[in-house]
Amino acid sequence: MRKQVLEEIAQAMVADGQGILAADESTGTIKKRFDSINVTSTEDSRRDYREMLFRTTQAMQENISGVILYDETIRQKAADGTPLTEIMTAAGALPGIKVDAGAKDLAGHAGEMVTEGLDGLRERLSEYHALGARFAKWRAVLNITDTAPSAACLSANTHALARYAALCQEAEIVPIVEPEVIMDGSHSVERCYEVTSTALTVLYEQLAIQNVHLEGTILKPNMIVSGTQNPVQANVQQVAEMTLDCFHKCVPQAVPGIVFLSGGQSDELATAHLDAMNKIGNLPWKLSFSYGRALQAAPLKAWGGKAENVPAAQAAFAHRAKMNRLAALGQWDASLEG
Ligand code: 5MM
């Protein structure tokens, strides 16, 4: 492992005002997204949609440092035969790859999940590196109830994240570690704070045990928000302050960057929260975005599967990318949403 190579990639991923486009929806998830706009999910329609995003050249150049891809996409060619990875690289974005095999039921713990995918990972990482991937992603899913996540769920998921991260670094691929505390539920914002703190503490213990070089990692966490079904919702400033308070206590300063997931927040709220945190500032790590839905909901809707809508969809993507760039710099304002 060449630590410097990893550090340079991680720094590039969180260069000032730059963030990650999460376009790694698995086949089942992209089908759900396409169902919402009445488009049939086929290899070609998935390719057309993603090619359209990656060819939004100026927005990619200015705002997007990397794209998380799904296995199908990293191997796919554009309609004119150019590999999709070449299109994003030409626009200055690093190809990344989702390498987990998804969250499965955790035996003995009803309602809890453990993310699988370690078997054969060393070989897959080596192939992905040859295909151009310079970073990877593994997502653990942590649901909140009065009793969950259990110690078993936290331990199994963070152990897997740490083993994944060590294997990535061996292959000179920067691991994005994503312990997602799910927003669904009626829990309070304080309960989200408590669970996220515990998850991050256990995660960094596991990363230390596996000798993971933190300077060559990126954290992809949830923000500290109220459960979606809770009638009492923390406001933007509370979310920003509680998230930063939690991270100052739990995330080592050696971590170069934190890129948030949007987790089901509205596009504008995800931007407002990121902006509020960067406005508070005085942070040891870069704070940016790695949004899936909060970057893609608007272009997906504008596209609707029709070639004539490509310019409108690209404009919608460019707008959200720019808003999030401003938020990553603490320079966003609601009036810019138009
Ligand atoms: C793009 O969605 C990713 C999950 O896909 P699968 O559920 O199909 O495996 C997801 O991990 C995503 O990268 C992050 O959750 C961020 O996306 P959001 O929509 O939460 O910003």
CSV table of C-alpha atoms and ligand atoms in Angstrom, one decimal:
chain,number,residue,atom,x,y,z
A,1,MET,CA,0.0,0.0,0.0
A,2,ARG,CA,1.4,3.4,-1.0
A,3,LYS,CA,-0.1,5.7,1.6
A,4,GLN,CA,0.7,8.8,-0.5
A,5,VAL,CA,-1.3,7.5,-3.5
A,6,LEU,CA,-4.3,7.0,-1.2
A,7,GLU,CA,-4.0,10.4,0.5
A,8,GLU,CA,-3.8,12.1,-2.9
A,9,ILE,CA,-7.0,10.4,-4.1
A,10,ALA,CA,-8.8,11.2,-0.9
A,11,GLN,CA,-7.8,14.9,-1.0
A,12,ALA,CA,-8.9,15.1,-4.7
A,13,MET,CA,-12.3,13.7,-3.7
A,14,VAL,CA,-12.9,16.5,-1.3
A,15,ALA,CA,-11.1,19.3,-3.2
A,16,ASP,CA,-12.7,22.7,-2.3
A,17,GLY,CA,-16.4,22.9,-3.5
A,18,GLN,CA,-16.3,19.4,-5.0
A,19,GLY,CA,-18.4,16.4,-4.0
A,20,ILE,CA,-19.5,13.0,-5.2
A,21,LEU,CA,-22.3,11.9,-7.4
A,22,ALA,CA,-23.8,8.6,-6.0
A,23,ALA,CA,-25.0,6.9,-9.1
A,24,ASP,CA,-24.5,3.3,-7.9
A,25,GLU,CA,-28.1,2.3,-7.6
A,26,SER,CA,-28.3,-1.5,-7.9
A,27,THR,CA,-30.6,-3.0,-10.6
A,28,GLY,CA,-33.5,-3.2,-8.2
A,29,THR,CA,-33.2,0.3,-6.9
A,30,ILE,CA,-32.8,2.0,-10.4
A,31,LYS,CA,-35.9,0.1,-11.5
A,32,LYS,CA,-37.8,1.7,-8.6
A,33,ARG,CA,-36.5,5.1,-9.7
A,34,PHE,CA,-37.5,4.5,-13.3
A,35,ASP,CA,-40.9,3.1,-12.3
A,36,SER,CA,-41.6,6.5,-10.7
A,37,ILE,CA,-41.2,8.2,-14.1
A,38,ASN,CA,-42.8,5.3,-16.1
A,39,VAL,CA,-39.6,4.3,-17.8
A,40,THR,CA,-38.7,0.6,-18.3
A,41,SER,CA,-35.4,-0.2,-16.8
A,42,THR,CA,-33.2,-1.9,-19.4
A,43,GLU,CA,-29.4,-2.0,-19.9
A,44,ASP,CA,-29.9,0.7,-22.6
A,45,SER,CA,-32.2,3.0,-20.6
A,46,ARG,CA,-29.9,2.8,-17.6
A,47,ARG,CA,-27.0,3.6,-19.9
A,48,ASP,CA,-28.8,6.5,-21.6
A,49,TYR,CA,-29.8,8.0,-18.3
A,50,ARG,CA,-26.3,7.8,-16.7
A,51,GLU,CA,-24.5,8.9,-19.9
A,52,MET,CA,-26.7,12.0,-19.9
A,53,LEU,CA,-25.6,12.9,-16.3
A,54,PHE,CA,-21.9,12.2,-17.0
A,55,ARG,CA,-22.0,14.3,-20.2
A,56,THR,CA,-23.2,17.4,-18.3
A,57,THR,CA,-19.6,18.4,-18.8
A,58,GLN,CA,-19.3,21.8,-17.2
A,59,ALA,CA,-21.3,20.9,-14.1
A,60,MET,CA,-19.2,17.7,-13.7
A,61,GLN,CA,-16.0,19.7,-14.1
A,62,GLU,CA,-16.9,22.4,-11.7
A,63,ASN,CA,-18.7,20.4,-8.9
A,64,ILE,CA,-18.2,16.7,-9.1
A,65,SER,CA,-14.9,15.1,-8.0
A,66,GLY,CA,-16.0,11.5,-8.4
A,67,VAL,CA,-18.9,9.2,-9.3
A,68,ILE,CA,-19.9,6.0,-7.5
A,69,LEU,CA,-20.8,3.4,-10.1
A,70,TYR,CA,-22.5,0.1,-10.1
A,71,ASP,CA,-20.8,-3.0,-11.5
A,72,GLU,CA,-22.8,-2.8,-14.7
A,73,THR,CA,-22.0,0.9,-15.3
A,74,ILE,CA,-18.2,0.7,-14.8
A,75,ARG,CA,-18.2,-1.8,-17.7
A,76,GLN,CA,-20.7,0.1,-20.0
A,77,LYS,CA,-20.0,2.0,-23.1
A,78,ALA,CA,-21.9,5.2,-24.2
A,79,ALA,CA,-24.1,5.0,-27.3
A,80,ASP,CA,-21.0,6.1,-29.5
A,81,GLY,CA,-18.9,3.3,-28.0
A,82,THR,CA,-16.8,5.5,-25.5
A,83,PRO,CA,-16.5,3.8,-22.1
A,84,LEU,CA,-18.6,5.7,-19.6
A,85,THR,CA,-15.5,5.9,-17.3
A,86,GLU,CA,-13.7,7.8,-20.0
A,87,ILE,CA,-16.5,10.4,-20.3
A,88,MET,CA,-16.4,11.1,-16.6
A,89,THR,CA,-12.6,11.1,-16.4
A,90,ALA,CA,-12.5,13.6,-19.3
A,91,ALA,CA,-14.8,15.8,-17.2
A,92,GLY,CA,-12.4,15.6,-14.3
A,93,ALA,CA,-14.3,13.1,-12.1
A,94,LEU,CA,-12.7,10.0,-10.7
A,95,PRO,CA,-14.6,6.7,-11.2
A,96,GLY,CA,-15.6,4.9,-8.0
A,97,ILE,CA,-17.3,1.6,-7.5
A,98,LYS,CA,-19.9,0.1,-5.1
A,99,VAL,CA,-18.4,-3.2,-3.9
A,100,ASP,CA,-20.8,-4.3,-1.2
A,101,ALA,CA,-23.3,-7.0,-2.2
A,102,GLY,CA,-26.1,-5.4,-0.3
A,103,ALA,CA,-27.7,-5.6,3.2
A,104,LYS,CA,-29.1,-9.0,4.2
A,105,ASP,CA,-31.1,-10.1,7.3
A,106,LEU,CA,-28.9,-10.4,10.3
A,107,ALA,CA,-29.4,-13.9,11.7
A,108,GLY,CA,-30.8,-14.0,15.2
A,109,HIS,CA,-31.8,-10.3,15.1
A,110,ALA,CA,-35.2,-9.7,13.5
A,111,GLY,CA,-35.4,-6.5,11.6
A,112,GLU,CA,-31.7,-5.8,11.5
A,113,MET,CA,-29.3,-6.1,8.6
A,114,VAL,CA,-25.7,-6.9,7.8
A,115,THR,CA,-24.0,-5.9,4.6
A,116,GLU,CA,-22.3,-8.7,2.8
A,117,GLY,CA,-19.6,-8.9,0.1
A,118,LEU,CA,-16.2,-9.7,1.6
A,119,ASP,CA,-15.8,-13.1,-0.1
A,120,GLY,CA,-13.6,-12.6,-3.2
A,121,LEU,CA,-13.4,-8.9,-2.6
A,122,ARG,CA,-9.6,-8.8,-3.1
A,123,GLU,CA,-9.9,-10.2,-6.6
A,124,ARG,CA,-12.8,-7.9,-7.5
A,125,LEU,CA,-10.9,-4.8,-6.3
A,126,SER,CA,-8.0,-5.7,-8.4
A,127,GLU,CA,-10.3,-6.0,-11.5
A,128,TYR,CA,-12.1,-2.7,-10.6
A,129,HIS,CA,-8.7,-0.9,-10.3
A,130,ALA,CA,-7.8,-2.1,-13.8
A,131,LEU,CA,-11.2,-0.8,-15.0
A,132,GLY,CA,-10.3,2.6,-13.6
A,133,ALA,CA,-11.8,2.7,-10.1
A,134,ARG,CA,-9.8,4.8,-7.7
A,135,PHE,CA,-12.3,4.7,-4.8
A,136,ALA,CA,-15.0,2.4,-3.6
A,137,LYS,CA,-18.0,2.4,-1.4
A,138,TRP,CA,-19.6,0.0,1.1
A,139,ARG,CA,-22.8,0.9,2.9
A,140,ALA,CA,-24.0,-0.5,6.2
A,141,VAL,CA,-27.7,-0.1,7.1
A,142,LEU,CA,-28.5,0.7,10.7
A,143,ASN,CA,-32.2,1.0,11.6
A,144,ILE,CA,-33.3,2.8,14.7
A,145,THR,CA,-36.0,1.4,17.1
A,146,ASP,CA,-36.2,1.5,20.9
A,147,THR,CA,-33.8,-1.5,21.0
A,148,ALA,CA,-32.0,-1.3,17.6
A,149,PRO,CA,-29.3,-1.2,16.4
A,150,SER,CA,-28.1,-4.0,18.7
A,151,ALA,CA,-24.5,-4.5,19.7
A,152,ALA,CA,-24.4,-7.5,17.4
A,153,CYS,CA,-25.6,-5.4,14.4
A,154,LEU,CA,-23.1,-2.6,15.1
A,155,SER,CA,-20.2,-5.1,15.6
A,156,ALA,CA,-20.9,-7.2,12.5
A,157,ASN,CA,-21.4,-4.1,10.3
A,158,THR,CA,-18.4,-2.1,11.5
A,159,HIS,CA,-16.2,-5.2,11.4
A,160,ALA,CA,-17.1,-5.7,7.7
A,161,LEU,CA,-16.6,-2.0,6.9
A,162,ALA,CA,-13.1,-2.2,8.4
A,163,ARG,CA,-12.2,-5.4,6.6
A,164,TYR,CA,-13.5,-3.9,3.3
A,165,ALA,CA,-11.5,-0.7,4.0
A,166,ALA,CA,-8.2,-2.6,4.6
A,167,LEU,CA,-8.7,-4.6,1.4
A,168,CYS,CA,-9.4,-1.4,-0.6
A,169,GLN,CA,-6.2,0.2,0.6
A,170,GLU,CA,-4.2,-2.8,-0.2
A,171,ALA,CA,-5.4,-2.4,-3.8
A,172,GLU,CA,-4.7,1.4,-3.7
A,173,ILE,CA,-8.4,2.2,-3.8
A,174,VAL,CA,-9.7,4.8,-1.3
A,175,PRO,CA,-12.5,3.3,0.7
A,176,ILE,CA,-15.6,5.4,1.4
A,177,VAL,CA,-17.0,4.0,4.6
A,178,GLU,CA,-20.7,4.5,4.9
A,179,PRO,CA,-22.5,3.6,8.2
A,180,GLU,CA,-26.0,4.8,7.3
A,181,VAL,CA,-28.3,5.4,10.3
A,182,ILE,CA,-31.7,5.3,8.6
A,183,MET,CA,-34.0,8.3,8.9
A,184,ASP,CA,-37.3,6.3,8.9
A,185,GLY,CA,-39.0,6.0,12.3
A,186,SER,CA,-40.6,8.1,14.9
A,187,HIS,CA,-37.4,8.6,17.0
A,188,SER,CA,-36.2,11.9,18.2
A,189,VAL,CA,-33.2,13.8,16.9
A,190,GLU,CA,-31.4,13.1,20.3
A,191,ARG,CA,-31.9,9.3,19.6
A,192,CYS,CA,-30.3,9.8,16.1
A,193,TYR,CA,-27.4,11.6,17.8
A,194,GLU,CA,-27.0,8.8,20.3
A,195,VAL,CA,-27.1,6.0,17.7
A,196,THR,CA,-24.8,7.8,15.2
A,197,SER,CA,-22.2,8.6,18.0
A,198,THR,CA,-22.1,4.9,19.0
A,199,ALA,CA,-21.9,3.7,15.4
A,200,LEU,CA,-19.0,6.1,14.6
A,201,THR,CA,-17.1,5.3,17.8
A,202,VAL,CA,-17.3,1.5,17.2
A,203,LEU,CA,-16.5,2.1,13.5
A,204,TYR,CA,-13.2,4.0,14.3
A,205,GLU,CA,-12.3,1.3,16.8
A,206,GLN,CA,-12.7,-1.4,14.2
A,207,LEU,CA,-10.8,0.7,11.5
A,208,ALA,CA,-7.9,1.0,14.0
A,209,ILE,CA,-7.9,-2.8,14.7
A,210,GLN,CA,-7.6,-3.5,11.0
A,211,ASN,CA,-4.7,-1.0,10.5
A,212,VAL,CA,-6.7,1.2,8.1
A,213,HIS,CA,-4.8,4.4,7.2
A,214,LEU,CA,-7.4,7.1,8.0
A,215,GLU,CA,-5.8,9.7,5.9
A,216,GLY,CA,-6.6,7.5,2.9
A,217,THR,CA,-10.3,7.1,3.7
A,218,ILE,CA,-13.5,9.1,3.3
A,219,LEU,CA,-16.5,8.9,5.7
A,220,LYS,CA,-20.0,8.9,4.2
A,221,PRO,CA,-22.4,9.4,7.1
A,222,ASN,CA,-26.0,10.5,7.7
A,223,MET,CA,-26.7,13.8,9.3
A,224,ILE,CA,-28.2,14.0,12.8
A,225,VAL,CA,-31.9,14.5,12.0
A,226,SER,CA,-35.3,13.7,13.5
A,227,GLY,CA,-37.0,10.4,12.5
A,228,THR,CA,-39.2,11.1,9.4
A,229,GLN,CA,-42.4,10.1,11.3
A,230,ASN,CA,-41.6,12.3,14.4
A,231,PRO,CA,-44.0,15.3,14.5
A,232,VAL,CA,-41.2,17.3,16.1
A,233,GLN,CA,-38.5,18.0,13.4
A,234,ALA,CA,-35.2,19.6,14.3
A,235,ASN,CA,-34.6,22.8,12.3
A,236,VAL,CA,-31.7,23.4,9.9
A,237,GLN,CA,-29.5,25.1,12.6
A,238,GLN,CA,-30.1,22.3,15.1
A,239,VAL,CA,-29.3,19.7,12.6
A,240,ALA,CA,-26.1,21.5,11.7
A,241,GLU,CA,-25.0,22.0,15.3
A,242,MET,CA,-25.8,18.5,16.5
A,243,THR,CA,-24.2,16.9,13.5
A,244,LEU,CA,-21.0,18.8,14.0
A,245,ASP,CA,-21.0,18.2,17.8
A,246,CYS,CA,-21.3,14.5,17.2
A,247,PHE,CA,-18.5,14.4,14.6
A,248,HIS,CA,-16.1,16.6,16.6
A,249,LYS,CA,-16.5,13.9,19.3
A,250,CYS,CA,-16.4,10.8,17.2
A,251,VAL,CA,-14.5,11.4,13.9
A,252,PRO,CA,-10.7,11.5,14.1
A,253,GLN,CA,-9.0,14.6,12.7
A,254,ALA,CA,-6.9,12.4,10.5
A,255,VAL,CA,-9.9,11.7,8.3
A,256,PRO,CA,-9.6,14.1,5.3
A,257,GLY,CA,-13.2,14.4,4.4
A,258,ILE,CA,-16.8,13.7,5.3
A,259,VAL,CA,-19.3,13.4,2.4
A,260,PHE,CA,-22.9,13.2,3.5
A,261,LEU,CA,-25.6,10.9,2.1
A,262,SER,CA,-29.0,12.6,1.6
A,263,GLY,CA,-31.0,9.6,2.9
A,264,GLY,CA,-34.4,10.8,1.7
A,265,GLN,CA,-34.1,14.5,2.6
A,266,SER,CA,-35.6,16.9,0.1
A,267,ASP,CA,-33.1,18.3,-2.4
A,268,GLU,CA,-33.1,21.7,-0.9
A,269,LEU,CA,-32.9,20.6,2.7
A,270,ALA,CA,-29.9,18.4,2.0
A,271,THR,CA,-28.2,21.5,0.5
A,272,ALA,CA,-29.3,23.8,3.4
A,273,HIS,CA,-28.0,21.4,6.1
A,274,LEU,CA,-24.6,21.1,4.4
A,275,ASP,CA,-24.4,24.8,3.9
A,276,ALA,CA,-25.3,25.5,7.6
A,277,MET,CA,-22.5,23.2,8.8
A,278,ASN,CA,-19.9,24.8,6.5
A,279,LYS,CA,-21.1,28.3,7.6
A,280,ILE,CA,-20.3,27.3,11.2
A,281,GLY,CA,-16.9,26.2,9.9
A,282,ASN,CA,-13.6,25.8,11.9
A,283,LEU,CA,-13.5,22.1,10.9
A,284,PRO,CA,-10.6,19.6,10.9
A,285,TRP,CA,-12.1,17.8,7.9
A,286,LYS,CA,-13.7,18.9,4.6
A,287,LEU,CA,-17.5,18.6,4.6
A,288,SER,CA,-19.1,17.9,1.3
A,289,PHE,CA,-21.8,15.8,-0.4
A,290,SER,CA,-22.1,12.3,-1.8
A,291,TYR,CA,-25.8,12.5,-2.7
A,292,GLY,CA,-27.8,10.1,-4.8
A,293,ARG,CA,-31.4,11.1,-4.6
A,294,ALA,CA,-30.7,14.8,-3.7
A,295,LEU,CA,-28.7,15.2,-6.9
A,296,GLN,CA,-30.7,13.0,-9.2
A,297,ALA,CA,-34.4,13.5,-8.3
A,298,ALA,CA,-34.7,16.7,-10.3
A,299,PRO,CA,-32.9,15.5,-13.5
A,300,LEU,CA,-34.7,12.1,-13.3
A,301,LYS,CA,-38.1,13.8,-13.3
A,302,ALA,CA,-37.1,16.3,-16.0
A,303,TRP,CA,-35.8,13.5,-18.3
A,304,GLY,CA,-38.8,11.2,-18.1
A,305,GLY,CA,-37.0,8.8,-20.5
A,306,LYS,CA,-37.3,11.2,-23.5
A,307,ALA,CA,-34.4,12.2,-25.7
A,308,GLU,CA,-35.9,15.7,-26.2
A,309,ASN,CA,-35.8,16.3,-22.5
A,310,VAL,CA,-32.1,15.8,-22.2
A,311,PRO,CA,-31.2,19.5,-22.1
A,312,ALA,CA,-33.7,20.2,-19.4
A,313,ALA,CA,-32.6,17.2,-17.4
A,314,GLN,CA,-28.9,18.3,-17.7
A,315,ALA,CA,-29.9,21.8,-16.6
A,316,ALA,CA,-31.6,20.4,-13.5
A,317,PHE,CA,-28.6,18.3,-12.6
A,318,ALA,CA,-26.2,21.2,-13.2
A,319,HIS,CA,-28.3,23.4,-10.9
A,320,ARG,CA,-28.3,20.9,-8.0
A,321,ALA,CA,-24.6,20.2,-8.5
A,322,LYS,CA,-23.9,24.0,-8.3
A,323,MET,CA,-26.1,24.5,-5.3
A,324,ASN,CA,-24.3,21.7,-3.4
A,325,ARG,CA,-20.9,23.1,-4.5
A,326,LEU,CA,-21.9,26.4,-2.9
A,327,ALA,CA,-23.1,24.5,0.2
A,328,ALA,CA,-19.8,22.7,0.5
A,329,LEU,CA,-18.2,26.2,0.5
A,330,GLY,CA,-20.8,27.6,3.0
A,331,GLN,CA,-21.8,30.1,0.3
A,332,TRP,CA,-25.4,28.9,-0.5
A,333,ASP,CA,-28.5,30.9,0.0
A,334,ALA,CA,-32.1,29.9,-0.5
A,335,SER,CA,-32.7,32.8,-2.9
A,336,LEU,CA,-30.3,31.1,-5.3
A,337,GLU,CA,-32.8,28.2,-5.8
A,338,GLY,CA,-34.9,30.4,-8.1
B,1,5MM,C1,-27.5,5.4,-5.0
B,1,5MM,O1,-28.0,4.6,-3.9
B,1,5MM,C2,-27.1,3.8,-3.2
B,1,5MM,C3,-27.7,2.5,-2.7
B,1,5MM,O2,-28.1,1.8,-3.8
B,1,5MM,P1,-28.7,0.3,-3.4
B,1,5MM,O3,-29.6,0.5,-2.3
B,1,5MM,O4,-29.4,0.0,-4.7
B,1,5MM,O5,-27.5,-0.6,-3.1
B,1,5MM,C4,-26.8,4.4,-1.8
B,1,5MM,O6,-25.9,3.7,-1.0
B,1,5MM,C5,-26.3,5.8,-1.9
B,1,5MM,O7,-25.0,5.8,-2.5
B,1,5MM,C6,-26.3,6.5,-0.6
B,1,5MM,O8,-27.3,6.1,0.3
B,1,5MM,C7,-26.5,8.0,-0.9
B,1,5MM,O9,-27.7,8.1,-1.6
B,1,5MM,P2,-28.8,9.1,-1.0
B,1,5MM,O10,-30.0,9.0,-2.0
B,1,5MM,O11,-29.1,8.7,0.4
B,1,5MM,O12,-28.2,10.5,-1.0
